[in-house]
Coordinates of C-alpha atoms in Angstrom, one line a residue:
Chain A
M27 CA 60.7 -130.6 39.9
R28 CA 57.8 -128.1 39.9
V29 CA 58.7 -125.1 41.9
L30 CA 56.8 -122.7 43.8
L31 CA 56.5 -118.7 44.5
F32 CA 55.3 -116.1 47.4
G33 CA 54.0 -113.3 48.7
P34 CA 55.9 -110.1 47.5
L35 CA 58.6 -113.0 45.0
R36 CA 55.7 -113.8 42.6
D37 CA 55.0 -110.1 42.0
I38 CA 58.8 -109.9 41.1
A39 CA 58.8 -113.0 38.9
G40 CA 55.8 -112.5 37.3
W41 CA 54.9 -115.9 38.9
R42 CA 53.4 -118.1 41.0
E43 CA 54.3 -122.0 40.3
R44 CA 56.6 -123.1 37.2
S45 CA 57.9 -126.8 35.8
F46 CA 61.6 -127.8 35.6
D47 CA 62.4 -130.4 32.5
P48 CA 64.9 -131.2 32.9
P49 CA 64.5 -131.3 36.7
L50 CA 67.9 -129.5 38.3
L51 CA 70.1 -131.9 40.8
T52 CA 70.2 -129.4 44.1
L53 CA 68.2 -125.8 44.9
S54 CA 72.1 -124.3 44.6
A55 CA 71.7 -125.4 41.2
L56 CA 67.9 -124.3 41.3
R57 CA 68.7 -120.9 43.0
A58 CA 71.5 -120.2 40.3
R59 CA 69.2 -121.8 36.9
L60 CA 66.2 -119.0 38.6
T61 CA 69.2 -115.9 38.6
S62 CA 70.2 -116.8 35.2
E63 CA 67.1 -116.0 34.1
D64 CA 66.0 -113.0 36.5
E65 CA 68.6 -111.3 38.1
A66 CA 65.9 -109.6 40.6
L67 CA 64.4 -112.6 40.8
G68 CA 67.9 -114.2 41.4
E69 CA 68.7 -111.1 44.4
A70 CA 65.1 -111.3 46.3
L71 CA 65.9 -115.2 46.6
R72 CA 68.8 -115.1 48.5
A73 CA 67.4 -112.1 50.6
P74 CA 68.5 -113.8 54.2
A75 CA 65.0 -113.8 55.4
V76 CA 64.1 -115.7 52.5
Q77 CA 63.2 -118.8 53.3
A78 CA 62.9 -122.3 50.8
A79 CA 61.2 -125.0 51.6
V80 CA 61.6 -129.1 50.0
D81 CA 58.6 -131.1 49.8
K82 CA 56.9 -128.4 52.7
V83 CA 59.9 -128.9 54.7
V84 CA 61.5 -126.3 55.6
V85 CA 66.3 -125.9 54.7
R86 CA 68.5 -124.4 55.6
G87 CA 71.8 -124.3 53.1
D88 CA 71.7 -126.7 50.3
C89 CA 70.5 -130.0 49.8
A90 CA 69.8 -132.5 46.7
L91 CA 66.7 -132.5 44.7
A92 CA 64.9 -135.6 44.2
P93 CA 63.2 -135.1 40.1
G94 CA 59.2 -135.0 41.7
A95 CA 60.8 -132.4 44.4
E96 CA 58.0 -129.3 45.4
I97 CA 60.7 -125.9 46.4
A98 CA 58.4 -123.1 47.7
F99 CA 60.5 -119.8 48.1
L100 CA 58.9 -118.5 51.5
P101 CA 59.8 -114.5 51.9
P102 CA 59.1 -113.5 55.0
M103 CA 55.3 -114.5 56.7
S104 CA 53.3 -111.8 57.0
G105 CA 51.1 -113.4 59.6
G106 CA 47.3 -113.9 59.7
Chain B
M10 CA 42.3 -132.5 70.2
S11 CA 42.9 -128.7 68.2
E12 CA 41.5 -127.8 64.1
V13 CA 42.5 -125.5 61.6
R14 CA 40.7 -125.0 58.4
L15 CA 42.0 -122.7 55.7
Q16 CA 39.4 -121.3 53.1
D17 CA 38.7 -119.0 51.0
A18 CA 34.8 -118.3 51.2
P19 CA 33.5 -116.5 53.8
F20 CA 32.3 -117.9 57.5
D21 CA 29.9 -117.6 59.8
P22 CA 31.6 -116.5 63.9
G23 CA 28.6 -117.5 65.3
A24 CA 27.4 -120.9 63.0
L25 CA 31.5 -121.7 64.5
L26 CA 31.2 -120.7 67.7
T27 CA 27.0 -123.3 68.3
G28 CA 29.1 -125.5 66.8
F29 CA 32.8 -125.8 68.8
T30 CA 30.4 -124.9 72.3
T31 CA 27.6 -127.8 71.9
G32 CA 27.8 -130.9 74.0
R33 CA 31.2 -129.6 75.8
R34 CA 29.7 -131.1 79.8
A35 CA 32.9 -130.8 80.9
S36 CA 34.5 -127.5 79.7
G37 CA 33.4 -125.3 81.8
A38 CA 34.6 -122.3 79.5
I39 CA 34.7 -121.5 76.3
V40 CA 37.3 -118.3 74.5
S41 CA 36.6 -117.0 71.4
F42 CA 38.6 -114.3 68.7
I43 CA 37.5 -113.1 65.3
G44 CA 39.7 -110.6 63.5
M45 CA 38.1 -108.9 61.5
V46 CA 39.2 -106.1 58.3
R47 CA 39.1 -102.7 59.3
D48 CA 38.0 -100.3 56.6
E49 CA 40.9 -97.6 58.4
G50 CA 38.0 -94.6 57.7
G51 CA 37.9 -96.1 54.3
S52 CA 41.4 -96.6 52.5
V53 CA 41.2 -99.9 52.2
S54 CA 39.4 -101.5 49.8
A55 CA 40.4 -105.7 51.0
L56 CA 42.8 -107.8 52.4
E57 CA 44.8 -110.7 50.0
L58 CA 45.9 -113.5 51.6
D59 CA 48.4 -116.0 49.8
A60 CA 48.6 -119.2 51.9
Y61 CA 50.7 -122.9 51.0
P62 CA 48.1 -124.9 51.1
G63 CA 49.9 -127.9 53.0
F64 CA 52.7 -126.0 54.3
T65 CA 50.3 -122.7 55.9
E66 CA 47.9 -125.7 57.8
T67 CA 50.6 -128.0 59.2
A68 CA 52.0 -125.1 60.5
I69 CA 49.0 -123.5 62.8
A70 CA 48.5 -127.1 63.8
G71 CA 51.5 -127.1 65.7
M72 CA 50.8 -123.5 67.4
A73 CA 47.7 -125.1 68.6
D74 CA 48.4 -128.0 69.7
E75 CA 50.9 -126.4 71.7
A76 CA 48.2 -124.1 73.0
V77 CA 46.0 -127.0 73.5
G78 CA 49.4 -128.7 75.5
R79 CA 50.5 -125.8 77.3
F80 CA 47.3 -124.5 78.9
S81 CA 45.7 -127.7 79.5
L82 CA 42.4 -126.7 77.0
H83 CA 39.9 -129.2 75.9
D84 CA 40.2 -128.5 72.7
A85 CA 41.0 -125.5 69.4
L86 CA 39.6 -124.6 66.4
V87 CA 41.0 -122.2 63.7
V88 CA 39.5 -121.2 60.5
H89 CA 41.5 -118.5 58.2
R90 CA 39.9 -116.7 55.0
T91 CA 41.9 -116.4 52.4
G92 CA 42.0 -115.1 48.8
L93 CA 40.5 -111.6 49.1
I94 CA 39.0 -110.1 52.3
Q95 CA 36.9 -107.2 52.1
P96 CA 36.4 -104.8 55.0
G97 CA 34.0 -105.6 57.8
E98 CA 34.5 -109.3 57.2
P99 CA 35.9 -111.3 59.2
I100 CA 39.6 -113.0 58.8
V101 CA 40.6 -115.5 61.7
F102 CA 38.1 -117.3 64.1
V103 CA 39.2 -119.0 66.9
A104 CA 38.0 -121.2 69.8
T105 CA 39.1 -122.8 72.9
A106 CA 37.7 -125.0 75.8
A107 CA 38.8 -125.8 78.5
A108 CA 37.6 -126.8 82.1
H109 CA 38.7 -123.3 83.8
R110 CA 37.9 -119.4 82.3
R111 CA 42.4 -118.7 83.2
E112 CA 43.0 -121.7 80.5
A113 CA 40.3 -120.8 78.3
F114 CA 41.5 -116.9 77.9
E115 CA 45.2 -117.7 77.8
G116 CA 44.8 -120.9 75.7
A117 CA 42.9 -117.9 72.7
D118 CA 45.8 -115.1 73.4
F119 CA 48.7 -116.8 72.8
L120 CA 47.6 -118.9 69.6
M121 CA 46.1 -115.4 68.2
D122 CA 49.5 -114.0 69.4
F123 CA 51.1 -116.8 67.0
L124 CA 49.4 -117.0 64.2
K125 CA 49.3 -113.1 64.4
S126 CA 53.6 -112.9 64.4
R127 CA 54.5 -116.6 63.0
A128 CA 51.5 -118.0 60.5
P129 CA 52.7 -118.5 57.1
F130 CA 50.7 -116.2 55.4
W131 CA 51.8 -113.7 53.0
K132 CA 49.6 -110.2 53.2
K133 CA 48.5 -107.6 50.8
S134 CA 46.9 -104.6 51.8
H135 CA 44.8 -102.5 49.1
E136 CA 44.4 -99.2 49.3
A137 CA 43.8 -95.9 47.6
G138 CA 47.8 -95.5 47.1
G139 CA 48.4 -99.5 46.0
P140 CA 48.7 -103.0 46.9
R141 CA 51.1 -103.3 49.3
W142 CA 52.4 -106.1 51.2
I143 CA 52.6 -106.2 54.5
E144 CA 54.8 -107.9 57.7
P145 CA 54.1 -108.6 61.5
S146 CA 54.1 -104.6 63.4
A147 CA 56.8 -104.9 66.1
R148 CA 53.2 -105.1 68.9
D149 CA 52.8 -108.2 66.7
Y150 CA 55.9 -109.2 67.8
E151 CA 56.0 -108.1 71.4
D152 CA 52.8 -109.7 71.9
A153 CA 54.2 -112.5 70.6
A154 CA 57.4 -112.5 73.0
R155 CA 55.4 -112.0 76.0
W156 CA 54.9 -115.8 76.0
D157 CA 58.9 -116.4 76.0
A158 CA 59.2 -114.6 79.1
L159 CA 55.7 -116.0 81.0
K160 CA 57.6 -119.6 79.9
D161 CA 60.0 -118.6 81.9
N162 CA 58.3 -117.7 84.8
R163 CA 55.9 -120.3 85.6
Chain C
M24 CA 28.2 -98.3 75.1
S25 CA 27.4 -100.9 76.6
E26 CA 24.6 -103.2 77.1
V27 CA 23.9 -106.3 80.4
R28 CA 20.9 -108.5 79.9
L29 CA 19.9 -110.8 82.2
Q30 CA 17.3 -113.7 81.4
D31 CA 16.1 -117.2 83.0
A32 CA 15.2 -118.3 79.4
P33 CA 18.0 -120.2 77.8
F34 CA 20.6 -118.5 74.7
D35 CA 22.2 -119.6 72.2
P36 CA 25.6 -117.9 72.7
G37 CA 26.5 -118.2 68.4
A38 CA 23.7 -116.2 68.0
L39 CA 24.4 -113.6 70.2
L40 CA 27.9 -113.5 68.5
T41 CA 26.8 -112.9 65.4
G42 CA 24.6 -110.2 66.8
F43 CA 27.2 -108.6 68.4
T44 CA 29.8 -109.1 65.2
T45 CA 27.2 -107.9 62.0
G46 CA 28.4 -104.5 60.7
R47 CA 32.0 -103.1 62.5
R48 CA 33.7 -101.5 60.0
A49 CA 35.8 -100.5 62.5
S50 CA 36.6 -103.0 64.8
G51 CA 39.3 -105.3 64.7
A52 CA 38.7 -107.8 67.7
I53 CA 35.9 -109.2 68.8
V54 CA 36.2 -111.2 72.0
S55 CA 33.2 -113.6 73.6
F56 CA 33.8 -115.5 76.7
I57 CA 31.1 -117.9 77.1
G58 CA 30.8 -119.9 80.3
M59 CA 28.7 -123.2 80.9
V60 CA 27.4 -125.0 83.9
R61 CA 30.1 -127.9 84.4
D62 CA 28.1 -131.7 85.3
E63 CA 31.5 -132.5 87.4
G64 CA 31.6 -135.9 86.2
G65 CA 27.6 -136.2 87.1
S66 CA 27.7 -135.2 90.7
V67 CA 26.3 -131.2 90.2
S68 CA 22.7 -131.5 88.8
A69 CA 21.5 -128.0 88.7
L70 CA 22.4 -124.6 89.3
E71 CA 20.2 -121.9 90.9
L72 CA 21.1 -118.3 90.5
D73 CA 19.2 -116.0 92.6
A74 CA 19.9 -112.6 91.0
Y75 CA 18.5 -108.1 92.6
P76 CA 16.4 -107.8 89.4
G77 CA 17.7 -103.6 88.8
F78 CA 20.4 -103.9 91.4
T79 CA 22.8 -106.5 89.5
E80 CA 21.8 -105.4 85.5
T81 CA 23.1 -101.3 87.0
A82 CA 26.1 -103.5 89.5
I83 CA 26.8 -105.4 86.6
A84 CA 26.7 -102.0 83.8
G85 CA 29.2 -100.2 86.0
M86 CA 31.5 -103.0 85.4
A87 CA 30.6 -102.8 81.7
D88 CA 31.1 -99.7 81.5
E89 CA 34.6 -99.2 83.6
A90 CA 35.8 -102.0 80.9
V91 CA 34.9 -100.0 78.3
G92 CA 36.7 -97.2 79.4
R93 CA 40.1 -99.0 81.1
F94 CA 40.4 -100.3 77.2
S95 CA 39.2 -98.0 75.0
L96 CA 36.2 -100.7 73.9
H97 CA 34.2 -99.9 70.6
D98 CA 31.1 -102.1 72.4
A99 CA 30.4 -104.2 75.7
L100 CA 28.3 -106.6 75.9
V101 CA 27.0 -109.0 79.4
V102 CA 24.3 -111.4 79.1
H103 CA 23.5 -113.6 82.4
R104 CA 21.6 -116.8 83.2
T105 CA 19.4 -116.6 86.5
G106 CA 16.9 -119.4 87.6
L107 CA 17.6 -123.3 87.2
I108 CA 20.6 -123.7 84.9
Q109 CA 21.0 -127.3 83.2
P110 CA 25.1 -128.8 83.5
G111 CA 26.2 -128.3 79.5
E112 CA 24.1 -124.7 79.7
P113 CA 25.8 -121.7 78.9
I114 CA 24.6 -119.1 82.2
V115 CA 27.0 -116.3 81.3
F116 CA 27.8 -114.9 77.5
V117 CA 30.6 -111.7 77.1
A118 CA 31.3 -110.5 73.9
T119 CA 34.0 -107.4 74.2
A120 CA 35.1 -105.4 70.1
A121 CA 37.7 -102.9 70.6
A122 CA 40.5 -101.3 67.6
H123 CA 43.0 -104.2 68.6
R124 CA 43.3 -107.5 69.3
R125 CA 45.3 -106.9 72.9
E126 CA 42.2 -104.4 74.3
A127 CA 39.4 -106.8 73.3
F128 CA 41.0 -109.5 74.7
E129 CA 41.6 -107.8 77.8
G130 CA 38.6 -106.5 78.4
A131 CA 36.9 -109.9 77.8
D132 CA 38.9 -111.5 80.6
F133 CA 38.8 -108.0 82.8
L134 CA 35.1 -108.2 83.1
M135 CA 34.7 -111.7 83.3
D136 CA 36.9 -111.6 86.6
F137 CA 34.6 -109.1 88.0
L138 CA 31.2 -111.0 87.8
K139 CA 32.8 -114.1 88.9
S140 CA 33.7 -112.1 91.4
R141 CA 31.6 -109.3 92.4
A142 CA 28.8 -109.4 91.0
P143 CA 25.1 -110.0 92.7
F144 CA 24.6 -113.5 91.9
W145 CA 23.6 -115.9 94.5
K146 CA 24.0 -119.1 93.3
K147 CA 23.3 -122.7 94.7
S148 CA 24.5 -126.0 93.5
H149 CA 22.2 -128.8 93.7
E150 CA 24.6 -131.5 94.4
A151 CA 23.7 -135.2 94.6
G152 CA 24.5 -134.5 98.8
G153 CA 22.3 -132.1 98.4
P154 CA 21.9 -128.8 97.5
R155 CA 24.9 -125.9 98.6
W156 CA 25.6 -122.6 98.5
I157 CA 28.9 -121.0 97.0
E158 CA 30.6 -118.4 97.2
P159 CA 33.7 -117.0 95.2
S160 CA 36.8 -119.5 94.9
A161 CA 40.1 -118.0 96.3
R162 CA 40.7 -118.2 92.8
D163 CA 38.5 -115.9 91.6
Y164 CA 39.0 -112.9 94.4
E165 CA 43.6 -113.7 92.9
D166 CA 42.5 -113.0 89.4
A167 CA 39.9 -110.4 90.3
A168 CA 43.1 -108.9 92.1
R169 CA 45.0 -109.1 89.6
W170 CA 43.5 -105.7 87.9
D171 CA 44.5 -103.9 91.2
A172 CA 48.9 -104.5 90.7
L173 CA 48.0 -104.4 87.1
K174 CA 47.0 -100.9 87.2
D175 CA 49.4 -99.4 88.7
N176 CA 51.7 -100.2 87.6
R177 CA 49.8 -98.3 83.7
Chain D
M13 CA 7.8 -101.5 102.7
R14 CA 8.3 -103.6 101.2
V15 CA 11.1 -106.7 102.6
L16 CA 13.3 -108.4 99.8
L17 CA 16.1 -111.0 101.2
F18 CA 18.8 -113.2 99.1
G19 CA 20.6 -116.0 99.1
P20 CA 21.2 -117.7 102.0
L21 CA 19.4 -115.3 103.7
R22 CA 15.3 -117.1 102.5
D23 CA 16.7 -120.6 103.3
I24 CA 16.8 -119.2 107.3
A25 CA 14.0 -117.1 107.0
G26 CA 11.6 -119.5 105.0
W27 CA 10.6 -116.6 103.2
R28 CA 11.5 -114.7 99.5
E29 CA 9.0 -111.0 99.8
R30 CA 7.5 -109.3 102.8
S31 CA 5.2 -106.2 104.0
F32 CA 5.2 -104.4 106.2
D33 CA 2.4 -102.2 106.9
P34 CA 2.7 -99.9 109.2
P35 CA 5.9 -100.0 107.9
L36 CA 9.4 -99.6 110.6
L37 CA 10.5 -96.0 110.1
T38 CA 14.2 -96.6 110.5
L39 CA 16.8 -100.2 109.8
S40 CA 17.8 -100.5 113.4
A41 CA 13.3 -100.6 114.1
L42 CA 13.4 -103.1 111.3
R43 CA 16.7 -105.6 112.3
A44 CA 14.4 -105.9 115.9
R45 CA 11.8 -106.7 114.5
L46 CA 13.0 -109.1 112.3
T47 CA 14.5 -110.5 115.4
S48 CA 11.8 -111.1 117.4
E49 CA 9.9 -113.1 114.3
D50 CA 12.7 -114.9 114.2
E51 CA 16.0 -114.6 116.0
A52 CA 18.0 -117.7 113.6
L53 CA 17.6 -114.3 110.9
G54 CA 18.0 -111.7 113.2
E55 CA 20.6 -113.5 114.0
A56 CA 21.6 -114.4 110.5
L57 CA 21.2 -110.3 109.6
R58 CA 23.4 -109.3 111.8
A59 CA 26.5 -111.1 110.1
P60 CA 29.4 -108.5 109.0
A61 CA 28.8 -109.1 105.6
V62 CA 25.8 -109.0 105.7
Q63 CA 24.8 -105.5 103.4
A64 CA 21.6 -103.8 103.3
A65 CA 19.9 -102.1 100.3
V66 CA 17.7 -99.1 100.5
D67 CA 15.3 -98.8 97.3
K68 CA 18.0 -100.2 95.8
V69 CA 21.5 -98.3 97.3
V70 CA 23.4 -99.8 99.8
V71 CA 23.9 -98.3 103.2
R72 CA 25.7 -98.7 105.9
G73 CA 24.8 -97.5 109.0
D74 CA 20.9 -96.9 110.7
C75 CA 19.2 -94.7 108.1
A76 CA 15.5 -93.8 108.0
L77 CA 13.0 -95.6 105.6
A78 CA 10.3 -94.0 103.3
P79 CA 6.5 -96.0 104.6
G80 CA 7.1 -97.2 100.6
A81 CA 11.2 -97.7 100.6
E82 CA 12.6 -101.8 99.8
I83 CA 15.0 -102.8 101.9
A84 CA 17.0 -105.9 100.4
F85 CA 19.7 -107.7 102.5
L86 CA 22.2 -109.6 101.0
P87 CA 23.7 -112.1 102.0
P88 CA 27.8 -112.3 100.2
M89 CA 27.7 -112.3 96.9
S90 CA 28.6 -116.0 94.5
G91 CA 29.4 -113.8 91.4
G92 CA 28.2 -114.6 88.2

């Protein structure tokens, strides 16, 4: 399971991409894990404008995650 | 029909326009737009553009296809830089081809408004006072909202 | 600032765009328009464009200067073919440079509307049924009239 | 004195440019001369949409002509 951060989230967390093995089973479990490791990142991820994408599809609320899933956290987009 | 490319390397807008124009015997009108990084009188040293490969192209291709359908375009091309971009360098190139000029102009205008307000990029401006992340301007949102109003009136 | 050129020889729009774009550090937006001769499914064999040297350039330069003033353009370029032009060949190239994209788009759009409806050219279409002289279409006049209405609302 | 015709006027007259020596003294005298030589051209020149330019400046009504003037008759313009 890969987790990707974009934009200002990268600056807050200090990383762009991480693997999680064993994988987390749900998006909410992943959020809890990231928050337990880094409270500042956890708070940033809870901002309503930050979207989550699973395998490049934006999801709302919680969802189950496949073991090989790619999860991206997308802060408000700057546009081109 | 549309094509979207993201690339870290600089591009030559003239060469892109020549390629887009050559051999179009049915298109009477071709409009291109080039967005350049302004130096803002020397205060901006570079822009840094972050994309989500795969996700970003798909989102832009959706906008391009919407422009093609809405304005009866024969073709649309979007080329966008990513990574570090210097002042004076092109950051985005958009071209549209249509039978008549109104459609070509409106297609390019629409596509740029949506790129500027809704494309999945994260943009950092490296300035004298330090780097800062950029969000779309109020004007970018207003420009994009124009098209919703126009759609209702058609 | 604006430049107007008439020429019998074909031109390369990409090379014109590269020349127009290079070295602009203050312009964030460049819009170009290319008008091409459509073959209309094979029925048009050529266009023949008659200009009045000296008079025609002056009239177009007046339109270009009006566009520069009205839309705060940094620059405008108009290159127009004269003589015999084949289907698939560019007949007109217009480019505008401005700080922001709305001005660049509107400047090019305005300039094309005025070129198409009011520029002193006389245009003959060589068609299967014989040559015929062309006048601006009703749509060309409507497009040009849009700007009068917009001006009143500003 | 040079006289230039543009667009469909060239097809009607069968010429694009002519010199007149001695020159005509007024635009109305020039129109009368052209009409006396070619009634079809004279009629075409009288159409309200046909403009006359003297030394590349559009004039309305009659006007005096200098001996070296360039007079152009401009039918409705096609646009670019």
